[in-house]
Coordinates of C-alpha atoms in Angstrom, one line a residue:
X1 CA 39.5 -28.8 -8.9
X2 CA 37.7 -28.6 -5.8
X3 CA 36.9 -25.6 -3.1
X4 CA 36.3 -24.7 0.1
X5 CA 32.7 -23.6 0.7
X6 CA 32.9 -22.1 4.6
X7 CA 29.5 -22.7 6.5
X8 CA 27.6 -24.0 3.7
X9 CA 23.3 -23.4 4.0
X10 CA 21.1 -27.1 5.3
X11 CA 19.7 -27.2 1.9
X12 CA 23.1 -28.3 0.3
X13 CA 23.2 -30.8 2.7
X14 CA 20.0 -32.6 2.5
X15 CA 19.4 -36.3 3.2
X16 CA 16.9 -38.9 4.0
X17 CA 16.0 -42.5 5.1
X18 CA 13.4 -44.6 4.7
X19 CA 11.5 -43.0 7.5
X20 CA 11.2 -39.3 5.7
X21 CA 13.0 -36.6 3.6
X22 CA 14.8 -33.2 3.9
X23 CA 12.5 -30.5 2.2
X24 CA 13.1 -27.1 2.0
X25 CA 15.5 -24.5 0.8
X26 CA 18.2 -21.7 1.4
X27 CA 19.1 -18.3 -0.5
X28 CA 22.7 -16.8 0.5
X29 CA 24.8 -14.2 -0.3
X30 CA 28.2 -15.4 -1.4
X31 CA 31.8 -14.1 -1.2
X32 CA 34.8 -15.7 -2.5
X33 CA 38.5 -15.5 -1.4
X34 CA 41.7 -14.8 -3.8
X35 CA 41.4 -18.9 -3.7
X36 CA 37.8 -18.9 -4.5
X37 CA 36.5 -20.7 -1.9
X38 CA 33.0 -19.8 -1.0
X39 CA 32.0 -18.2 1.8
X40 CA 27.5 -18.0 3.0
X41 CA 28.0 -14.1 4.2
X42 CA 24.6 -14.5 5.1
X43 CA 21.2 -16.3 4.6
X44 CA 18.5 -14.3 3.1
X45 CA 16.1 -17.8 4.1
X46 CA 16.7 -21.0 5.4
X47 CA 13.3 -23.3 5.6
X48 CA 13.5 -26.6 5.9
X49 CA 11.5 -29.5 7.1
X50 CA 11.7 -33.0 7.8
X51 CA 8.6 -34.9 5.5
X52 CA 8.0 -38.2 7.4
X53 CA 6.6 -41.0 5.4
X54 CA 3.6 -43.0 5.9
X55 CA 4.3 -46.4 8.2
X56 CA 1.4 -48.1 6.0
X57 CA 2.4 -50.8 3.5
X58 CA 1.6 -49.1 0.0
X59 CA 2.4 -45.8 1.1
X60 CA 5.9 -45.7 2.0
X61 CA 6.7 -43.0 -0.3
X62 CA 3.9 -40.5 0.8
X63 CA 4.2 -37.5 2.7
X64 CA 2.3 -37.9 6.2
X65 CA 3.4 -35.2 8.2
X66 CA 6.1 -32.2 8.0
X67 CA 8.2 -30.9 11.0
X68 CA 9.8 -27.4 10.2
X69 CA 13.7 -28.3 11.5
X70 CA 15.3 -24.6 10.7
X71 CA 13.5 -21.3 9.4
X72 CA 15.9 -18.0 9.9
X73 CA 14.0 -15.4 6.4
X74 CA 14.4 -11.8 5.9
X75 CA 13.5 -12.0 2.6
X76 CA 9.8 -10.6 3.4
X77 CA 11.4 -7.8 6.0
X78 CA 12.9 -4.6 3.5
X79 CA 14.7 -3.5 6.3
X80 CA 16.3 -6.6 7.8
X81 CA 17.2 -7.1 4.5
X82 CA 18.5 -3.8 3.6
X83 CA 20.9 -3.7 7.1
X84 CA 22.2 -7.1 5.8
X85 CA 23.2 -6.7 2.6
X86 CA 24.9 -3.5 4.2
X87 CA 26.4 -5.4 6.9
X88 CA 27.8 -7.7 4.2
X89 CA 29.3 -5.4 1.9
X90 CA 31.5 -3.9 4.5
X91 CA 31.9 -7.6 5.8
X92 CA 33.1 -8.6 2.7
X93 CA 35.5 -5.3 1.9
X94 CA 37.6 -6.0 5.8
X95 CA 37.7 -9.5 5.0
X96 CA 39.6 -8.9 1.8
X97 CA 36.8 -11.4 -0.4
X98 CA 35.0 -10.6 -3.2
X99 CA 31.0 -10.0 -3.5
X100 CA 30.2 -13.0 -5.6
X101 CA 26.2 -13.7 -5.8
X102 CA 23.0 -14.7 -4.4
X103 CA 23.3 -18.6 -4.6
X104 CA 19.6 -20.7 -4.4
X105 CA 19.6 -24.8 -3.1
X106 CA 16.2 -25.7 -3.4
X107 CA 15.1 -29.7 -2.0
X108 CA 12.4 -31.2 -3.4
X109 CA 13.6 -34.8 -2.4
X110 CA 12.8 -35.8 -6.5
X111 CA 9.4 -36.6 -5.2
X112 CA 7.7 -36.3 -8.0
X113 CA 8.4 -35.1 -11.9
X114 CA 7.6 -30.9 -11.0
X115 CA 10.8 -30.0 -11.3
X116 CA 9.1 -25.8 -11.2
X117 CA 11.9 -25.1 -8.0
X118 CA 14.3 -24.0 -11.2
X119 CA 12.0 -23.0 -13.8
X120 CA 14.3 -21.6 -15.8
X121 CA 15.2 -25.6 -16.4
X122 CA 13.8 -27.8 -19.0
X123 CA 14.7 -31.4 -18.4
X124 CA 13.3 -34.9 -20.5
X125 CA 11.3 -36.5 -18.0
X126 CA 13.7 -39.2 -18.4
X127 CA 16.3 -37.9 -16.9
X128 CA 13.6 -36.7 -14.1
X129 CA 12.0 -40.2 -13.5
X130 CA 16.1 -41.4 -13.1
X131 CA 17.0 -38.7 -10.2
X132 CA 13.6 -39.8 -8.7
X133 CA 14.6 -43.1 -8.6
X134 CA 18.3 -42.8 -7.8
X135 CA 17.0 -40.0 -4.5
X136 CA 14.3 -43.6 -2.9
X137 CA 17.2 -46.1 -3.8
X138 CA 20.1 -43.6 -1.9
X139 CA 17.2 -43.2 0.8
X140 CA 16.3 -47.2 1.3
X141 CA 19.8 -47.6 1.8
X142 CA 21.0 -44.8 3.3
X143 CA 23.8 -44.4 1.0
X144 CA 24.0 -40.2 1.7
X145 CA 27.6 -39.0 2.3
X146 CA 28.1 -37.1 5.5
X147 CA 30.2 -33.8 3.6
X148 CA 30.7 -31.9 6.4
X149 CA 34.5 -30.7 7.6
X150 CA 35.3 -32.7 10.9
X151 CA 38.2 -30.3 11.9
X152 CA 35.9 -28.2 13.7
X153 CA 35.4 -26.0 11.1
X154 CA 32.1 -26.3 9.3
X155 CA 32.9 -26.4 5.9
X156 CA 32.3 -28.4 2.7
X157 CA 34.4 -29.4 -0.6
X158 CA 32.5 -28.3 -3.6
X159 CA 33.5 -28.9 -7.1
X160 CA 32.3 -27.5 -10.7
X161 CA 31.0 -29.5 -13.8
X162 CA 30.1 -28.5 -17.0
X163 CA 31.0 -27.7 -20.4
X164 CA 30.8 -24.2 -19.4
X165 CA 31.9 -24.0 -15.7
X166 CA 34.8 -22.0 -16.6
X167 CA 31.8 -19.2 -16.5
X168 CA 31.3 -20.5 -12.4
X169 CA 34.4 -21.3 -11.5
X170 CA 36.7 -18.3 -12.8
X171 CA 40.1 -18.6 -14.1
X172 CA 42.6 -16.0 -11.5
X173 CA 45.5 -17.0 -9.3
X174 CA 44.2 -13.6 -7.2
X175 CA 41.7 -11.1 -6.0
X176 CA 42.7 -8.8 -8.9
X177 CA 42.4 -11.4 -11.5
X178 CA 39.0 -12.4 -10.0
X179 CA 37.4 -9.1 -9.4
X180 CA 38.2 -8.0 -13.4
X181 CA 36.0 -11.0 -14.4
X182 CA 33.6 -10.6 -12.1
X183 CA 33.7 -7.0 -12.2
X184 CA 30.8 -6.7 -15.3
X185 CA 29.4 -10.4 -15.1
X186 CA 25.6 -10.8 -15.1
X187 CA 23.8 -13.8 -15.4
X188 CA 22.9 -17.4 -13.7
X189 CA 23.6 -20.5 -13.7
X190 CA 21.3 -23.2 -12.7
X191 CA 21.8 -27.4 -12.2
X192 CA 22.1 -30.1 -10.1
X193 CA 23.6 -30.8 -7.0
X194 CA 25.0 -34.2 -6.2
X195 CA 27.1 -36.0 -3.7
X196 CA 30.4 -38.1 -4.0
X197 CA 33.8 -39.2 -2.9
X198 CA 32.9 -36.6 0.1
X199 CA 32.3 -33.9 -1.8
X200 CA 29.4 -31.8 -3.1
X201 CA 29.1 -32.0 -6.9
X202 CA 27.1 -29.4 -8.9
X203 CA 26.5 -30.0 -12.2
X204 CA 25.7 -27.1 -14.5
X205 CA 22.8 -28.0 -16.8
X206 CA 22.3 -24.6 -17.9
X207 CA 23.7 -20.5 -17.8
X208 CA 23.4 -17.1 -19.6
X209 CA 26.0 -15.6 -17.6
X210 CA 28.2 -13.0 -19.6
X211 CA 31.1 -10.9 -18.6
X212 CA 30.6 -8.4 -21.3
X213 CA 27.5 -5.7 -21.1
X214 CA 27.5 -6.2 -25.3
X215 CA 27.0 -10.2 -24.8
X216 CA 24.1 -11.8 -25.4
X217 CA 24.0 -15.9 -24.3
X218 CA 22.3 -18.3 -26.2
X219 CA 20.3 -20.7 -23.6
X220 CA 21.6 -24.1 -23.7
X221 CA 21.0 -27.6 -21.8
X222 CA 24.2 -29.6 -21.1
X223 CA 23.5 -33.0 -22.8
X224 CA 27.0 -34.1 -22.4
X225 CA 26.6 -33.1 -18.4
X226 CA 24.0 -34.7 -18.2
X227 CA 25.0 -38.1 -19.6
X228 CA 27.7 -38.1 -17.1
X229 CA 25.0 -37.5 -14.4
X230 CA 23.5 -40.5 -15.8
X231 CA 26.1 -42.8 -15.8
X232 CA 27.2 -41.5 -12.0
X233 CA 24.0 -42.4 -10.6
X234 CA 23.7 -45.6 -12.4
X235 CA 27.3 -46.5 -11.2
X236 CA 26.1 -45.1 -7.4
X237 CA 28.7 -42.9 -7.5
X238 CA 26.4 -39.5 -6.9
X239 CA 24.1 -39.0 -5.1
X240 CA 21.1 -36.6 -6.1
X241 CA 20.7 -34.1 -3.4
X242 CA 18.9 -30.6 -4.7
X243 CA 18.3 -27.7 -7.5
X244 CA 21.1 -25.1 -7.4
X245 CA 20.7 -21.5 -9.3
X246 CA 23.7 -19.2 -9.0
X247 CA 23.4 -15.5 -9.8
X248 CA 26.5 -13.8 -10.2
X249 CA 28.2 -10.7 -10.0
X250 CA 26.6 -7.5 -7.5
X251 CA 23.7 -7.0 -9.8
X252 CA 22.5 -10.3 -8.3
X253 CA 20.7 -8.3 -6.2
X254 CA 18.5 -6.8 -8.6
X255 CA 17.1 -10.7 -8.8
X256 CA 15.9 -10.1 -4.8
X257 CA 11.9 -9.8 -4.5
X258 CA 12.7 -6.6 -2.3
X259 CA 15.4 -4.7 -4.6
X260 CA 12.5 -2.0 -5.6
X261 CA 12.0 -1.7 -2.8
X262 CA 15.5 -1.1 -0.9
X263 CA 17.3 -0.3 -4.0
X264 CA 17.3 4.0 -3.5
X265 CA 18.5 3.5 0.2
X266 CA 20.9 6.4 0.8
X267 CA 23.5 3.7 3.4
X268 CA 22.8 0.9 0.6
X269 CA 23.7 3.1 -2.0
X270 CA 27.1 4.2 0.5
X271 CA 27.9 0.6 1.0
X272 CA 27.7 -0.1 -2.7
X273 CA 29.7 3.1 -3.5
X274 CA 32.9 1.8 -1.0
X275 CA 32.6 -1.8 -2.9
X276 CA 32.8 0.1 -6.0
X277 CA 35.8 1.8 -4.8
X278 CA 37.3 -1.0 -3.1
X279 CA 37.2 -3.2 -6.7
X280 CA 38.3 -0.4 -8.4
X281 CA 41.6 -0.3 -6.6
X282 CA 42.0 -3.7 -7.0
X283 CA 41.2 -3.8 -11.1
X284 CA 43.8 -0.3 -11.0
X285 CA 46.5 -2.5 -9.4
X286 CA 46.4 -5.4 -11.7
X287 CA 46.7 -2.7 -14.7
X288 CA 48.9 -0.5 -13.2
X289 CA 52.3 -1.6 -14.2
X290 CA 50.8 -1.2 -18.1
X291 CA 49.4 2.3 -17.4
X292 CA 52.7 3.5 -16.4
X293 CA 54.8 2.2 -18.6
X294 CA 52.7 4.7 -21.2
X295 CA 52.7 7.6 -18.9
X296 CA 55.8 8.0 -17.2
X297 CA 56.4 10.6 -15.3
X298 CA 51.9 11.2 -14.6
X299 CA 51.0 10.7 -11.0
X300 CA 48.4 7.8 -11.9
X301 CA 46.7 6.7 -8.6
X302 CA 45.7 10.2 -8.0
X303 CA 44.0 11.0 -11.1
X304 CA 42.5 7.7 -11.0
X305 CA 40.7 8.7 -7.6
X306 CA 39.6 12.1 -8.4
X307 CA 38.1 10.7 -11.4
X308 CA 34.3 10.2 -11.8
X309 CA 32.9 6.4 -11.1
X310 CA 32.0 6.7 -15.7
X311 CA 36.0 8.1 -15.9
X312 CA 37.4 5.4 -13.9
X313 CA 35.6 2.4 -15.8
X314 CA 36.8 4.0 -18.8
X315 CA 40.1 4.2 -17.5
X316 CA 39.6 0.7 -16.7
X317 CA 38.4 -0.4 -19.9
X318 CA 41.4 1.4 -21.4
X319 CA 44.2 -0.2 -19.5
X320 CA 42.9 -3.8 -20.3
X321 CA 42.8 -3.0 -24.0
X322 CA 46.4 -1.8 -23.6
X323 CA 47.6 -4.7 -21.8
X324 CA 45.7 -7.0 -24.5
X325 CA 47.2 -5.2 -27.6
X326 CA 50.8 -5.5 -25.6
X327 CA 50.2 -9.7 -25.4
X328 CA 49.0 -10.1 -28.3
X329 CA 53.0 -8.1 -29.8
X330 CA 54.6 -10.0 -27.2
X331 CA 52.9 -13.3 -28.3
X332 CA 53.8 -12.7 -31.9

């Protein structure tokens, strides 16, 4: 199934010819809609380049000379960073979306076998040497997809692969449904990104991402993803464009450089305290009707809101135990 992603970062839309390559990379902060589309809240950095290849025969595949194209980074600023998370908390809570992660697209044009822009990935050097090869014969023949929304609006169609990309691409027909999975998920995913039928493709490979504080993940690598990689790329039907790491959930911040830092900020702290409300409310709603059908006659919402942020998650936790104990009767 594919998405919306709404003014998607330069890295996830990386190309090249047989003059030079995109190099670079962007981290975002991500929202999603009660569709789960994506939505770049805000760029954290943006730096890319174009690398322009050597003219001489022999060399046609070396770097001669780089040109920075875009560079917007807060990432080494505490407070430029601190005002914008703020300003997309609140962004994010009037909009009606969801705070969904920190997402990474990192372009290394499969210039070499370092594959060290997602450490946290072990690949054969097969299946390296293959993306390497498939990037210089896309490049030769300019065979990269223009993506992009030509509406107007600057958007992109994404779409989740994977064994496990039930863990990336949630299961919820709304907000409510969303926000109570995403409510206690930790974790990242990390993969490739490719290009086909107009679309942007990306591929899990790996992810520890839980939705339980108690779960532990065992690390994994995709084989079965990864064959179908191979066979896309030997069929050119995708395209190899860049690395992708997703952190989910709002403790995706703790992964910033500068989260020490900013993290005892008395507005940050505010911000984070109205999200917590506002997801609240919505988690509250989607359990509601259970809650009352066992307390009739109890004014819920009130006590719910006078309750202490550790009394409401239990109240939480309660209410979707409830409602699990009633599906399983009902299913029986």
């Amino acid at each position: 199934m594919s998405l919306d992603f709404f003014n998607p970062p330069s890295a996830i839309l990386a190309s090249g010819s047989k003059k030079g390559v995109d190099i670079g990379g962007s981290k975002l902060i991500v929202s999603i809609d009660s569709n789960h589309n994506f939505y770049n809240e805000g760029l954290i950095y943006t730096e890319m380049s174009w690398a322009a290849f050597y003219e001489e025969k022999g060399l046609e595949d070396q770097i001669d000379t780089f040109t920075t194209t875009e560079f917007d980074s807060i990432r080494e600023n505490p407070d430029a960073l601190n005002d914008a998370i703020i300003k997309t908390i609140y962004q994010i809570i009037n909009n009606r979306k969801i705070f969904y992660g920190i997402a990474d697209f990192e372009v290394d044009a499969f210039l070499d076998a370092n594959v060290s822009v997602v450490p946290s990935l072990k690949l054969d050097y097969k299946i390296i040497n293959k993306l390497m090869e498939a990037h210089k014969t896309s490049r030769e023949k300019e065979l990269f997809p223009n993506i992009l929304n030509e509406e107007g609006v600057r958007k992109i169609k994404i779409e989740f692969q994977g064994t496990k990309r039930d863990n990336i691409h949630l299961k919820g027909s709304n907000l409510e449904d969303l926000i109570n999975k995403l409510r206690l998920a930790k974790g990242f995913a990390v993969g490739l990104v490719c290009t086909s039928r107009n679309a942007a493709n990306l591929y899990i490979m790996s992810d520890n991402i839980v939705f339980n504080k108690n779960e532990f993940p065992e690390i994994y690598i995709d084989e079965e993803n990864i064959k179908i990689i191979e066979y896309g790329i030997k069929k050119k039907i995708l395209f190899p464009i860049s690395w992708f790491r997703l952190d989910v959930g709002i403790r995706s911040l703790e992964t910033l450089e500068l989260w020490n830092t900013i993290k005892d900020n008395s507005e940050l702290n505010k911000a984070l305290s109205h999200y917590e409300r506002y997801i609240n409310a919505l988690v509250y709603k989607k359990f509601k009707p259970v809650a009352e059908s066992q307390k009739i006659g109890v004014n819920l919402e009130e006590d719910f809101y006078t309750m202490t942020p550790k009394e409401r998650k239990r109240a939480l936790k309660d209410m979707e135990e409830a409602i699990k104990t009633l599906t399983e009767h009902y299913k029986d």
